[in-house]
Coordinates of N, CA and C in Angstrom, one line a residue:
M1 N 1.1 -1.1 -0.2 CA 0.0 -0.5 -0.2 C 1.1 0.9 0.5
T2 N 0.1 2.5 -0.3 CA 1.5 3.3 -0.8 C 0.9 4.6 0.2
Q3 N 0.9 5.9 0.0 CA 0.6 6.5 2.0 C -0.8 6.9 2.1
A4 N -1.2 6.5 1.6 CA -3.4 6.6 1.7 C -3.2 8.3 1.5
F5 N -2.5 9.1 1.2 CA -2.9 10.3 1.6 C -1.9 11.0 0.7
D6 N -2.9 12.3 0.2 CA -2.8 12.9 -1.1 C -1.5 14.4 -0.4
D7 N -0.7 14.5 -1.0 CA 0.3 15.4 -0.5 C 0.0 17.1 0.0
D8 N -1.2 17.9 -1.0 CA -1.1 18.8 -1.4 C -2.2 19.1 -0.6
T9 N -3.2 17.8 -0.2 CA -4.3 18.1 1.0 C -3.2 17.4 2.2
L10 N -2.4 17.2 2.4 CA -1.8 17.0 4.0 C -0.9 18.7 4.5
R11 N -0.8 19.1 3.0 CA 0.0 20.3 3.6 C -0.9 21.3 3.8
F12 N -2.4 21.1 3.1 CA -3.5 22.6 3.7 C -3.6 22.4 5.1
Y13 N -3.6 21.1 5.7 CA -4.2 21.0 6.9 C -2.7 21.6 7.6
R14 N -1.6 21.1 7.4 CA -0.6 21.3 8.1 C -0.3 22.4 8.2
G15 N -0.7 23.6 7.0 CA -0.9 24.8 6.9 C -1.5 25.5 7.5
N16 N -3.1 25.2 7.8 CA -3.8 26.1 7.9 C -4.6 25.5 9.4
A17 N -3.9 24.8 10.6 CA -3.8 24.2 11.5 C -4.7 24.9 12.5
T18 N -3.9 26.0 12.9 CA -4.6 26.8 13.6 C -6.2 27.5 13.0
A19 N -6.1 28.3 12.0 CA -7.5 28.5 11.3 C -8.3 27.3 11.1
Y20 N -8.0 26.1 11.1 CA -8.7 24.8 11.1 C -9.9 24.8 12.4
A21 N -8.7 24.8 13.1 CA -9.3 24.2 15.1 C -9.9 25.4 15.7
E22 N -10.1 25.8 14.8 CA -11.0 27.1 15.3 C -12.7 26.8 14.9
R23 N -13.0 25.4 14.2 CA -14.4 25.2 13.6 C -14.7 24.4 14.7
Q24 N -15.7 24.4 15.1 CA -16.2 23.0 15.8 C -17.1 22.4 15.4
P25 N -16.8 21.0 15.0 CA -18.2 20.4 14.0 C -19.2 20.3 15.1
R26 N -20.1 20.1 14.6 CA -21.6 19.6 15.3 C -21.7 17.9 15.8
S27 N -22.9 17.8 16.8 CA -22.3 16.6 17.6 C -23.4 15.7 17.5
A28 N -24.5 15.6 16.6 CA -25.8 14.9 16.7 C -25.4 14.0 16.3
T29 N -24.4 13.4 15.2 CA -24.0 12.1 14.8 C -22.8 11.8 15.4
L30 N -22.3 12.5 16.6 CA -21.2 11.6 17.6 C -22.3 11.6 18.7
T31 N -23.4 11.9 18.9 CA -24.1 11.6 20.3 C -24.4 10.2 20.1
K32 N -25.3 10.4 18.7 CA -26.1 8.7 18.0 C -24.9 7.8 18.2
F33 N -23.4 7.9 17.4 CA -22.7 7.0 17.3 C -22.7 6.3 19.2
L34 N -22.0 7.5 20.0 CA -21.7 6.8 21.2 C -22.9 6.4 21.6
G35 N -24.1 6.9 21.5 CA -25.3 6.0 22.5 C -25.5 4.9 22.0
E36 N -24.8 4.2 21.0 CA -24.9 2.8 20.5 C -23.6 2.1 20.7
L37 N -22.7 2.4 22.0 CA -21.4 1.7 22.3 C -22.3 1.6 23.7
P38 N -20.7 1.0 24.3 CA -21.1 0.4 25.7 C -20.4 1.4 26.9
A39 N -20.7 1.2 27.6 CA -19.7 2.5 28.5 C -18.4 2.2 29.0
G40 N -17.4 3.5 28.5 CA -16.5 2.9 29.1 C -15.9 2.3 27.6
A41 N -16.4 2.1 26.6 CA -15.5 1.6 25.5 C -14.3 2.5 24.7
K42 N -13.5 1.3 24.3 CA -12.5 2.1 23.6 C -12.7 2.6 22.4
I43 N -12.4 4.0 21.9 CA -12.8 4.6 20.1 C -11.4 4.6 19.7
L44 N -10.7 4.4 18.4 CA -10.2 4.9 17.8 C -10.9 6.4 16.8
E45 N -9.9 7.0 17.5 CA -10.4 8.6 16.6 C -9.3 9.1 15.2
L46 N -9.9 8.7 13.9 CA -9.0 9.2 12.9 C -9.6 10.5 12.5
G47 N -8.0 11.3 11.8 CA -8.5 12.5 11.4 C -9.2 13.2 12.8
C48 N -8.4 13.4 14.2 CA -9.4 13.5 15.2 C -9.3 15.6 15.0
G49 N -8.2 16.6 13.9 CA -8.7 18.0 13.8 C -8.3 18.6 15.1
A50 N -8.9 19.4 15.7 CA -8.6 20.1 16.7 C -8.9 19.2 18.2
G51 N -9.6 18.1 18.7 CA -9.8 17.2 19.3 C -11.2 17.9 19.8
Y52 N -11.7 18.7 19.4 CA -13.2 18.8 20.0 C -14.1 17.3 20.2
Q53 N -14.1 16.2 19.5 CA -15.0 15.6 19.1 C -14.0 14.6 20.0
A54 N -12.7 14.0 20.0 CA -12.7 13.2 21.0 C -12.6 14.1 22.7
E55 N -12.5 15.5 22.9 CA -13.2 15.7 24.2 C -14.4 15.4 24.6
A56 N -15.3 15.7 23.6 CA -16.9 15.4 23.6 C -16.4 13.8 24.3
M57 N -16.0 12.9 23.6 CA -16.0 11.6 23.7 C -15.7 11.2 25.3
L58 N -14.3 12.1 25.5 CA -13.8 11.6 26.9 C -14.4 12.3 28.0
A59 N -15.4 13.4 27.7 CA -16.1 13.8 28.8 C -17.3 12.8 28.6
A60 N -17.6 12.0 28.4 CA -18.8 10.9 28.3 C -18.3 9.9 29.0
G61 N -17.0 9.7 29.3 CA -16.7 8.5 30.2 C -15.6 7.4 28.9
F62 N -15.6 8.0 27.8 CA -15.0 6.6 26.6 C -13.7 6.9 26.6
D63 N -12.7 5.6 26.1 CA -11.7 5.6 26.2 C -11.3 5.9 24.8
V64 N -10.4 6.8 24.7 CA -10.3 7.6 23.4 C -8.6 7.4 23.0
D65 N -8.5 6.6 21.6 CA -7.0 7.1 21.0 C -7.2 8.0 20.1
A66 N -7.1 9.2 20.0 CA -7.0 9.9 18.9 C -5.8 10.4 18.3
T67 N -6.3 10.5 16.9 CA -5.0 10.5 15.9 C -5.2 10.9 14.6
D68 N -4.1 12.2 14.3 CA -4.5 12.8 12.9 C -3.1 12.9 12.3
G69 N -3.4 12.9 10.7 CA -1.7 12.7 10.2 C -1.4 14.1 9.9
S70 N -2.1 15.2 10.9 CA -1.0 16.3 10.3 C -0.4 16.4 12.1
P71 N 0.8 17.1 11.9 CA 1.2 17.0 13.8 C 1.1 18.0 14.0
E72 N 0.7 19.2 13.3 CA 0.7 20.5 13.4 C -1.0 20.3 14.4
L73 N -2.2 19.5 13.5 CA -3.6 19.0 14.1 C -3.7 18.6 15.4
A74 N -2.7 17.4 15.4 CA -2.1 16.8 17.0 C -2.1 17.8 18.0
A75 N -1.2 18.2 17.5 CA -0.1 18.9 18.7 C -1.2 20.2 18.9
E76 N -2.3 20.9 18.1 CA -3.5 21.2 18.5 C -4.7 20.8 19.6
A77 N -5.0 19.6 19.2 CA -5.2 18.5 19.8 C -5.2 18.0 21.2
S78 N -3.4 17.9 21.1 CA -3.4 17.5 22.1 C -3.3 18.4 23.1
R79 N -3.0 19.5 23.0 CA -2.9 21.1 23.8 C -4.6 21.3 24.5
R80 N -5.7 20.8 23.6 CA -7.2 20.6 24.1 C -7.1 19.7 25.1
L81 N -6.7 18.6 24.6 CA -7.4 17.9 25.1 C -6.6 17.5 26.6
G82 N -5.3 18.1 26.9 CA -3.9 17.9 27.8 C -3.8 16.5 27.8
R83 N -3.8 16.0 26.7 CA -2.9 14.3 26.8 C -1.8 14.4 25.1
P84 N -0.9 13.2 25.3 CA -0.5 13.1 24.4 C -1.8 12.7 22.2
V85 N -1.9 13.3 21.4 CA -2.1 12.8 20.8 C -1.9 12.7 19.4
R86 N -1.5 11.1 19.5 CA -0.8 10.8 18.0 C -0.7 11.1 16.7
T87 N -0.1 11.4 15.4 CA 0.6 11.9 14.4 C 0.6 10.3 13.4
M88 N -0.4 10.4 13.1 CA -0.6 8.5 12.6 C -1.6 9.2 10.8
L89 N -1.0 8.5 9.8 CA -1.4 8.4 8.4 C -2.5 7.0 8.5
F90 N -3.2 6.7 8.0 CA -4.3 5.6 7.5 C -3.7 4.8 7.6
H91 N -2.7 4.4 6.5 CA -2.1 3.4 5.9 C -1.1 3.0 7.5
Q92 N -0.6 3.3 8.1 CA 0.3 3.1 9.5 C -1.2 2.4 10.3
L93 N -2.0 2.1 10.6 CA -3.0 1.8 11.2 C -2.7 0.5 11.4
D94 N -2.1 -0.5 12.7 CA -1.8 -1.4 12.2 C -2.3 -2.6 13.5
A95 N -3.2 -1.9 14.2 CA -4.2 -2.3 15.8 C -4.8 -4.0 15.0
I96 N -5.1 -4.6 15.9 CA -5.6 -5.7 15.9 C -6.6 -6.3 16.5
D97 N -8.0 -6.5 16.7 CA -9.0 -6.5 17.3 C -8.8 -5.3 18.7
A98 N -8.5 -4.5 18.3 CA -8.2 -3.7 19.4 C -9.1 -2.2 19.9
Y99 N -10.3 -2.1 19.4 CA -11.3 -0.9 18.8 C -12.2 -1.3 19.4
D100 N -13.2 -1.1 20.2 CA -14.6 -0.8 20.2 C -15.4 -0.5 19.2
A101 N -14.8 1.1 18.5 CA -15.3 1.8 18.1 C -14.3 2.3 16.9
V102 N -14.4 2.8 16.2 CA -13.6 3.4 14.8 C -14.6 4.7 14.4
W103 N -14.4 6.2 15.1 CA -15.0 7.1 14.6 C -13.9 8.0 13.7
A104 N -14.3 8.1 12.1 CA -13.5 8.7 10.9 C -14.6 9.5 10.7
H105 N -14.8 11.5 11.2 CA -15.5 12.2 10.6 C -14.5 12.8 9.4
A106 N -15.5 12.8 8.2 CA -15.2 13.6 7.0 C -13.3 13.9 7.4
C107 N -12.6 12.4 6.9 CA -11.3 12.3 6.8 C -11.0 11.5 6.1
L108 N -12.0 10.2 5.8 CA -11.3 9.4 4.7 C -11.6 9.7 3.3
L109 N -12.6 10.8 3.3 CA -13.0 11.6 2.1 C -11.9 12.0 1.1
H110 N -10.9 11.7 2.4 CA -9.7 12.4 1.7 C -8.8 11.4 0.7
V111 N -9.2 10.4 1.3 CA -8.1 9.0 0.7 C -8.1 8.6 -0.8
P112 N -7.2 8.5 -1.4 CA -7.4 8.2 -3.2 C -8.4 7.0 -3.3
R113 N -9.2 7.3 -4.6 CA -10.0 6.3 -4.5 C -9.5 4.4 -5.2
D114 N -8.5 4.3 -5.3 CA -7.9 3.0 -5.6 C -7.4 3.0 -4.1
E115 N -7.3 3.6 -3.0 CA -7.0 2.7 -1.8 C -7.9 2.6 -0.9
L116 N -9.0 3.1 -0.7 CA -9.3 3.4 0.2 C -9.8 2.0 0.7
A117 N -10.1 1.0 -0.1 CA -10.2 -0.4 0.3 C -9.3 -0.8 0.7
D118 N -8.3 -0.5 0.6 CA -7.6 -1.0 1.7 C -7.5 -0.4 2.8
V119 N -7.3 1.1 3.1 CA -7.6 1.3 4.3 C -8.9 0.9 5.4
L120 N -9.7 0.8 4.4 CA -11.1 -0.1 5.2 C -10.7 -1.3 5.5
K121 N -10.2 -1.9 5.6 CA -9.6 -3.4 5.4 C -8.6 -3.2 6.7
L122 N -8.2 -1.9 6.6 CA -7.0 -2.1 7.9 C -8.1 -1.5 9.4
I123 N -8.9 -0.5 9.1 CA -9.6 -0.5 10.2 C -10.7 -1.9 10.4
W124 N -11.4 -2.6 9.3 CA -11.9 -3.6 10.0 C -11.2 -4.7 10.4
R125 N -9.6 -4.5 10.5 CA -9.1 -5.4 11.4 C -8.8 -5.0 12.7
A126 N -8.8 -4.0 12.6 CA -8.5 -2.9 14.1 C -10.0 -2.8 15.0
L127 N -10.7 -2.9 14.8 CA -11.9 -3.7 15.4 C -12.2 -4.9 16.0
K128 N -12.7 -4.6 17.3 CA -13.0 -5.8 17.9 C -13.9 -6.6 17.1
P129 N -14.4 -7.8 17.4 CA -15.5 -8.7 16.5 C -17.0 -7.7 17.5
G130 N -17.9 -7.4 16.2 CA -19.0 -6.8 17.3 C -18.7 -5.0 17.2
G131 N -17.7 -4.4 17.0 CA -17.3 -3.3 16.5 C -18.1 -2.3 16.1
L132 N -18.3 -1.0 16.6 CA -18.7 0.0 15.6 C -17.7 1.0 14.4
F133 N -18.1 1.4 13.5 CA -17.9 1.9 13.0 C -18.4 3.1 12.0
Y134 N -18.4 4.1 11.9 CA -18.8 5.6 11.2 C -17.8 6.3 10.7
A135 N -18.1 7.0 9.3 CA -17.3 7.6 8.6 C -18.2 8.2 7.4
S136 N -17.5 9.7 7.7 CA -18.9 10.3 6.3 C -17.6 10.7 5.1
Y137 N -18.2 11.5 4.0 CA -17.9 11.7 3.0 C -18.4 12.6 2.2
K138 N -17.8 13.1 1.4 CA -18.4 14.5 0.5 C -19.1 13.5 -0.5
S139 N -20.4 13.3 -1.3 CA -20.6 12.5 -2.1 C -20.5 13.1 -3.8
G140 N -20.4 12.4 -4.3 CA -20.0 12.9 -5.8 C -19.5 11.4 -6.8
E141 N -19.5 12.2 -8.0 CA -19.3 10.8 -9.3 C -17.6 10.6 -9.6
G142 N -16.6 11.0 -8.9 CA -15.7 10.9 -9.1 C -14.7 12.0 -8.4
E143 N -13.6 11.4 -8.2 CA -12.3 12.2 -7.4 C -12.2 14.1 -7.6
G144 N -12.1 14.5 -6.9 CA -11.4 15.7 -7.9 C -10.9 16.4 -6.5
R145 N -10.3 18.0 -6.3 CA -10.4 19.0 -5.8 C -11.5 20.2 -5.4
D146 N -11.1 20.7 -4.2 CA -11.8 21.7 -4.2 C -11.3 23.2 -4.5
K147 N -11.5 24.0 -4.1 CA -11.6 25.5 -4.3 C -10.5 25.7 -3.6
L148 N -10.1 25.0 -2.1 CA -8.6 25.1 -1.5 C -7.5 23.7 -1.9
A149 N -8.2 23.4 -2.8 CA -6.8 22.4 -3.6 C -6.9 20.8 -3.4
R150 N -8.0 20.9 -2.3 CA -7.6 19.6 -0.9 C -8.3 18.5 -2.1
Y151 N -8.0 17.1 -1.9 CA -7.9 15.9 -2.8 C -9.1 15.4 -2.1
Y152 N -10.9 15.3 -2.8 CA -11.5 14.6 -2.2 C -12.1 13.0 -3.3
N153 N -12.3 12.1 -2.4 CA -12.6 10.8 -3.3 C -14.5 11.0 -4.0
Y154 N -15.1 12.0 -3.4 CA -16.6 12.0 -4.2 C -17.1 10.8 -4.4
P155 N -17.5 10.1 -3.6 CA -17.8 8.6 -3.8 C -19.2 8.6 -4.2
S156 N -19.8 8.0 -5.1 CA -21.2 7.7 -4.7 C -21.5 6.7 -3.9
E157 N -23.3 6.7 -3.3 CA -23.5 5.3 -2.4 C -23.3 4.0 -2.7
E158 N -23.8 3.8 -3.9 CA -23.1 2.5 -4.9 C -21.7 1.7 -4.8
W159 N -20.7 2.9 -5.1 CA -19.2 3.0 -5.2 C -19.1 2.8 -3.6
L160 N -19.1 3.3 -2.9 CA -18.7 3.2 -1.4 C -19.1 1.7 -0.8
R161 N -20.2 1.3 -1.1 CA -21.3 0.1 -0.3 C -20.2 -1.0 -1.0
A162 N -19.6 -0.6 -2.4 CA -18.7 -2.1 -3.3 C -17.4 -1.5 -2.3
R163 N -16.6 -0.6 -2.0 CA -15.5 -0.5 -1.2 C -15.6 -1.3 0.0
Y164 N -16.4 -1.1 0.8 CA -16.9 -1.6 1.9 C -16.6 -3.1 2.2
A165 N -17.4 -3.5 0.8 CA -17.5 -4.8 0.3 C -16.4 -5.4 0.4
E166 N -15.1 -4.5 -0.2 CA -13.9 -5.2 -0.6 C -13.1 -5.6 0.9
A167 N -13.2 -4.6 1.6 CA -12.5 -5.0 2.8 C -12.7 -5.8 4.2
G168 N -14.4 -6.6 3.9 CA -14.2 -7.3 5.0 C -15.9 -8.0 5.1
T169 N -16.7 -8.6 5.8 CA -17.8 -8.9 6.3 C -18.3 -8.2 7.4
W170 N -19.2 -7.3 7.0 CA -20.1 -6.8 7.9 C -21.4 -6.9 8.4
A171 N -21.5 -6.8 9.7 CA -22.9 -7.4 9.9 C -23.8 -6.8 9.7
S172 N -23.8 -5.4 9.5 CA -24.8 -4.6 9.2 C -24.0 -2.9 8.6
V173 N -25.0 -2.7 7.7 CA -24.4 -1.4 6.9 C -24.8 -0.3 6.6
A174 N -24.9 0.8 7.4 CA -26.4 1.9 6.9 C -25.6 3.4 6.5
V175 N -26.1 3.6 5.3 CA -25.5 5.2 4.9 C -26.5 5.8 5.0
E176 N -26.5 7.0 5.4 CA -27.7 8.1 5.9 C -26.8 9.4 4.4
S177 N -27.8 10.2 4.0 CA -27.0 11.8 3.6 C -27.6 12.7 4.3
S178 N -27.1 13.9 4.4 CA -27.4 15.2 4.9 C -26.7 15.8 3.9
E179 N -27.1 17.5 3.9 CA -26.7 18.5 3.0 C -25.6 19.7 4.1
G180 N -24.5 19.7 4.0 CA -23.6 21.0 4.8 C -22.6 21.8 4.2
K181 N -22.2 23.0 4.9 CA -20.8 23.4 4.6 C -19.4 22.9 4.8
G182 N -18.5 22.8 4.6 CA -17.4 22.4 5.1 C -16.4 23.8 5.7
F183 N -15.6 23.0 5.6 CA -14.3 24.7 6.6 C -14.3 25.8 4.8
D184 N -14.1 25.1 3.3 CA -14.6 26.0 2.4 C -15.8 26.3 2.1
Q185 N -17.2 26.9 2.8 CA -18.3 27.5 2.4 C -19.2 27.0 1.3
E186 N -18.9 26.0 1.0 CA -19.4 25.4 -0.5 C -20.4 24.7 -0.1
L187 N -21.7 24.8 -0.5 CA -23.1 23.8 0.1 C -22.5 22.6 -0.6
A188 N -22.3 21.2 0.1 CA -22.0 19.6 -0.4 C -22.8 18.9 0.1
Q189 N -23.1 17.8 -0.6 CA -24.4 16.7 -0.1 C -23.0 15.8 0.6
F190 N -23.6 14.9 2.2 CA -23.0 13.9 2.8 C -23.4 12.7 2.7
L191 N -22.2 11.7 2.8 CA -22.9 10.3 2.6 C -22.0 9.8 4.4
H192 N -23.1 9.4 5.3 CA -22.6 9.5 6.5 C -22.7 7.2 6.9
V193 N -21.9 6.2 7.1 CA -21.4 5.0 6.8 C -21.2 4.2 7.7
S194 N -22.2 4.0 8.5 CA -22.4 3.1 9.8 C -22.3 1.8 9.8
V195 N -21.5 1.1 9.6 CA -21.2 -0.4 9.9 C -20.5 -1.0 11.0
R196 N -21.0 -2.7 11.3 CA -20.4 -2.8 12.8 C -20.1 -4.1 12.0
K197 N -19.2 -4.7 12.7 CA -18.1 -5.9 12.5 C -19.4 -6.8 13.2
P198 N -18.8 -7.9 12.6 CA -19.6 -9.7 13.0 C -19.3 -9.8 14.0
E199 N -20.1 -10.4 15.7 CA -19.5 -10.8 16.5 C -18.4 -11.6 16.3

């Protein structure tokens, strides 16, 4: 597997860490996600950004392993949380049956299309049996860049379902859609994918 990340995209987050850290994402989806987990569950957060969602998970009593591909954003999150946050790119995930859940809010949407299934396999492997995995994507019909030069895989629901099927067997797959604005303030359609690994 190659790096599973786009250099220009990573450069954007490294160079804009402070401005990006000022954004506080909405928590309704996170609240629903946490409500489906046992008390004290161990959660891996991929692409934690400035750590707002990790902060909410910790406040709710969960055991959180927060990570981000940008050292600068990991440092912002470490300051917010008062604890170390690992710098880790997606393809560096090497855990096996280690987490009750994986939370990947608006980060896997930057993985090159031909590498997404490989990253999803690593996440499948990292989940404990029965583990829950959430990720969100900007939907579309093919890869491209936004006005900030960030790479997006812009999947359709059908394409995403096929990549998840390549990654492993899931006990359940749920896909929901919503509309919203990202850091670039452009209106976009989002796909929210929640899957559970078989017991």
